[in-house]
Amino acid sequence: MSNNARFAEIAALAGDPGRASMLNGLMDGRALTASELAQLAGITAQTASSHLTRMTEAGLLAVEKQGRHRYHRLASPAVAQMIESIMRLAAPDVTVKPVRTGPRDAALRAGRTCYDHLAGHLGVAITDALIDGGHLDLGLDAGEVTDSGLALFDRAGIDIEAMTAKRGRILCRPCLDWSERRPHLAGAIGAALCSHCFDNGWIRRIEGTRAVSVTPNGQRQLRETFGVSLA
């Protein structure tokens, strides 16, 4: 396919109102299901499925599988940049209809355990802080703790080197968050961090649920130790 033909294909895909609505809805960085995107665009599930397949094949979208669910997200920062440029030309004050994802329970959305690591707003906030601080490089399938991250975890009392000596479990990987639809930290490090928060009284389980609450001391320690803001 020539460059001109490729250009025309991308422009046509982004120019359809239904597809444009779905692309705009993914601009906040979350990954959404086909049914959520269909609702956002005001189209049928069958039509949405066709649109999503075409945009994925064209490289506008990528699909992540989490259990029995399939989540769609923008394929790259270049795609997001293209959409934002079009949005600026089309309407500087354009707004996107919000999509509510995940559990309705506010406590579960705020913070919960995902098997043995932290999820919800709490888990994503910790992950974001580690990435923004240059302590963690997280890709689509795996992650790596930087030298500054190793030093940070060591100061916090979490022995990363001991984990690397053990085999049988991935050290660091992303896990797509059910409610935030962005990655939180999983793997051996994610589990160790979760245990550390419980052991030090930074978080507590809410009885009868997977939800956790952050204690006042935990908020302070997470902020001072890892640079986490839960506001």
XYZ file of C-alpha atoms in Angstrom:
231
model
C 0.000 0.000 0.000
C 1.397 3.416 -0.996
C 1.839 6.204 1.521
C -1.038 8.125 -0.043
C -3.353 5.130 0.118
C -2.330 4.484 3.720
C -2.966 8.141 4.572
C -6.418 7.972 3.014
C -7.254 4.766 4.896
C -6.292 6.246 8.284
C -8.159 9.477 7.555
C -11.296 7.580 6.528
C -11.201 5.394 9.630
C -10.809 8.358 11.967
C -13.400 10.378 10.048
C -16.400 8.149 10.713
C -18.518 9.651 13.559
C -18.866 6.353 15.409
C -15.190 5.510 15.180
C -14.256 9.078 16.079
C -16.358 8.821 19.248
C -14.581 5.642 20.263
C -11.124 7.083 19.563
C -11.965 10.209 21.550
C -13.216 8.036 24.411
C -9.830 6.332 24.648
C -7.862 9.572 24.860
C -7.708 9.461 28.672
C -5.362 6.481 28.472
C -7.792 3.834 29.676
C -8.624 0.581 27.909
C -12.326 -0.085 27.325
C -14.413 -3.062 26.263
C -16.284 -3.250 22.975
C -19.631 -2.865 24.765
C -18.436 0.230 26.627
C -17.181 1.782 23.403
C -20.428 0.896 21.628
C -22.397 2.655 24.358
C -20.083 5.641 24.160
C -20.527 5.931 20.398
C -24.278 5.225 20.488
C -24.014 2.293 18.094
C -24.860 -1.410 18.216
C -22.415 -3.964 19.562
C -22.152 -5.576 16.113
C -21.286 -2.264 14.452
C -18.784 -1.464 17.189
C -17.113 -4.843 16.729
C -16.678 -4.189 13.010
C -15.246 -0.731 13.650
C -12.835 -2.014 16.299
C -11.572 -4.794 14.052
C -10.831 -2.345 11.232
C -9.083 0.137 13.517
C -7.012 -2.621 15.121
C -5.941 -3.986 11.737
C -4.973 -0.461 10.658
C -2.797 0.024 13.735
C -4.945 2.664 15.434
C -5.929 0.382 18.319
C -4.353 -2.432 20.284
C -6.188 -5.170 22.174
C -5.297 -6.488 25.623
C -6.760 -9.738 26.935
C -7.410 -10.026 30.673
C -9.072 -13.307 31.544
C -12.202 -13.627 29.423
C -12.309 -9.896 28.697
C -10.826 -7.971 25.777
C -9.887 -4.341 26.259
C -9.161 -1.837 23.517
C -6.742 1.069 23.822
C -4.932 3.478 21.521
C -2.045 1.665 19.870
C 0.616 4.300 20.447
C 1.356 7.890 21.532
C 1.517 8.771 17.824
C -2.152 7.805 17.443
C -3.091 9.928 20.466
C -1.136 12.864 19.041
C -2.991 12.557 15.747
C -6.377 12.498 17.467
C -5.532 15.445 19.691
C -4.427 17.482 16.696
C -7.725 16.778 14.935
C -9.643 17.632 18.122
C -7.882 21.007 18.360
C -8.828 21.819 14.781
C -12.391 20.534 15.105
C -13.356 22.118 18.433
C -10.918 23.540 20.994
C -13.428 22.981 23.791
C -14.576 19.505 22.713
C -15.720 17.292 25.565
C -15.918 13.526 25.673
C -18.786 11.659 27.295
C -17.423 9.938 30.418
C -17.472 6.153 30.675
C -17.861 4.554 34.089
C -15.851 1.361 34.449
C -15.298 -1.311 37.058
C -17.154 -1.894 40.328
C -19.857 0.437 41.591
C -18.587 0.071 45.157
C -16.561 3.206 45.909
C -14.290 1.368 48.348
C -13.348 -1.235 45.738
C -12.642 1.478 43.215
C -10.459 3.363 45.688
C -8.247 0.422 46.636
C -8.377 -3.366 46.697
C -6.244 -6.445 46.389
C -5.908 -8.141 42.999
C -4.820 -11.622 44.095
C -1.682 -10.632 46.046
C -0.992 -7.104 44.782
C -2.706 -3.723 45.019
C -5.287 -2.478 42.536
C -7.808 0.302 42.086
C -6.888 3.967 42.353
C -4.372 3.081 45.066
C -2.522 0.491 42.991
C -2.435 2.673 39.881
C -1.305 5.727 41.881
C 1.626 3.780 43.330
C 2.576 2.501 39.885
C 2.341 5.982 38.357
C 4.515 7.424 41.118
C 7.210 4.782 40.567
C 7.202 5.413 36.812
C 7.156 9.214 37.132
C 10.002 9.060 39.636
C 12.149 7.063 37.223
C 12.122 4.005 39.505
C 10.202 1.692 37.196
C 10.022 1.054 33.454
C 6.761 -0.697 32.631
C 6.018 -2.045 29.165
C 2.998 -3.846 27.803
C 4.035 -7.296 29.020
C 6.892 -6.828 31.466
C 8.722 -4.274 33.534
C 12.104 -3.425 34.938
C 13.195 -1.741 38.150
C 15.807 0.946 37.529
C 18.907 1.524 39.648
C 17.123 4.326 41.501
C 14.206 1.957 42.033
C 16.458 -0.679 43.536
C 17.815 1.918 45.936
C 14.320 3.157 46.765
C 12.972 -0.303 47.554
C 16.080 -1.080 49.594
C 15.543 2.039 51.724
C 11.915 0.993 52.181
C 12.985 -2.445 53.413
C 11.976 -4.438 50.327
C 14.804 -6.695 49.126
C 14.574 -6.833 45.334
C 17.865 -8.691 44.911
C 16.526 -11.582 47.010
C 13.535 -11.823 44.668
C 15.720 -11.964 41.575
C 17.534 -14.972 43.039
C 14.279 -16.922 43.187
C 12.855 -18.541 40.087
C 9.339 -19.424 39.131
C 7.704 -16.006 39.130
C 7.999 -12.878 37.015
C 9.665 -10.128 38.997
C 7.751 -7.211 37.586
C 4.830 -6.967 35.174
C 1.824 -4.743 34.439
C -1.714 -5.859 35.249
C -4.555 -3.990 33.573
C -6.700 -2.509 36.322
C -10.393 -3.432 36.206
C -11.707 -0.061 37.331
C -8.959 2.371 36.313
C -8.314 0.566 32.995
C -4.668 1.467 33.298
C -1.856 -0.759 34.576
C -1.004 -1.395 38.183
C 2.095 -3.239 39.360
C 2.007 -7.042 39.619
C 4.593 -9.793 39.842
C 6.876 -10.543 42.777
C 7.530 -6.850 43.421
C 3.836 -5.998 43.381
C 3.172 -8.762 45.912
C 6.064 -7.667 48.122
C 4.876 -4.061 48.077
C 1.344 -5.130 49.012
C 2.643 -7.227 51.931
C 4.873 -4.356 53.033
C 1.890 -1.995 53.180
C -0.130 -4.472 55.253
C 2.746 -5.388 57.579
C 3.511 -1.753 58.351
C -0.112 -0.770 58.907
C -0.240 1.510 55.881
C -3.392 -0.201 54.627
C -6.117 -2.306 56.254
C -8.618 -4.759 54.867
C -12.267 -3.761 54.904
C -14.067 -6.713 56.441
C -15.973 -8.965 54.072
C -14.481 -7.545 50.875
C -11.287 -7.256 48.846
C -11.308 -3.504 49.423
C -8.572 -1.887 51.488
C -8.398 1.476 53.201
C -5.278 3.597 53.566
C -4.509 4.678 57.121
C -3.434 8.265 57.893
C 0.081 6.995 58.546
C -0.080 5.044 55.290
C -0.974 8.155 53.307
C 2.002 9.956 54.806
C 4.409 7.055 54.320
C 3.321 6.389 50.734
C 3.786 10.069 49.942
C 7.156 10.399 51.678
C 8.572 7.020 50.615
C 7.252 6.588 47.078
C 5.892 10.023 46.167
C 2.311 8.747 45.943
C -0.528 11.267 45.883
C -3.972 9.831 46.576
C -5.871 13.083 46.195
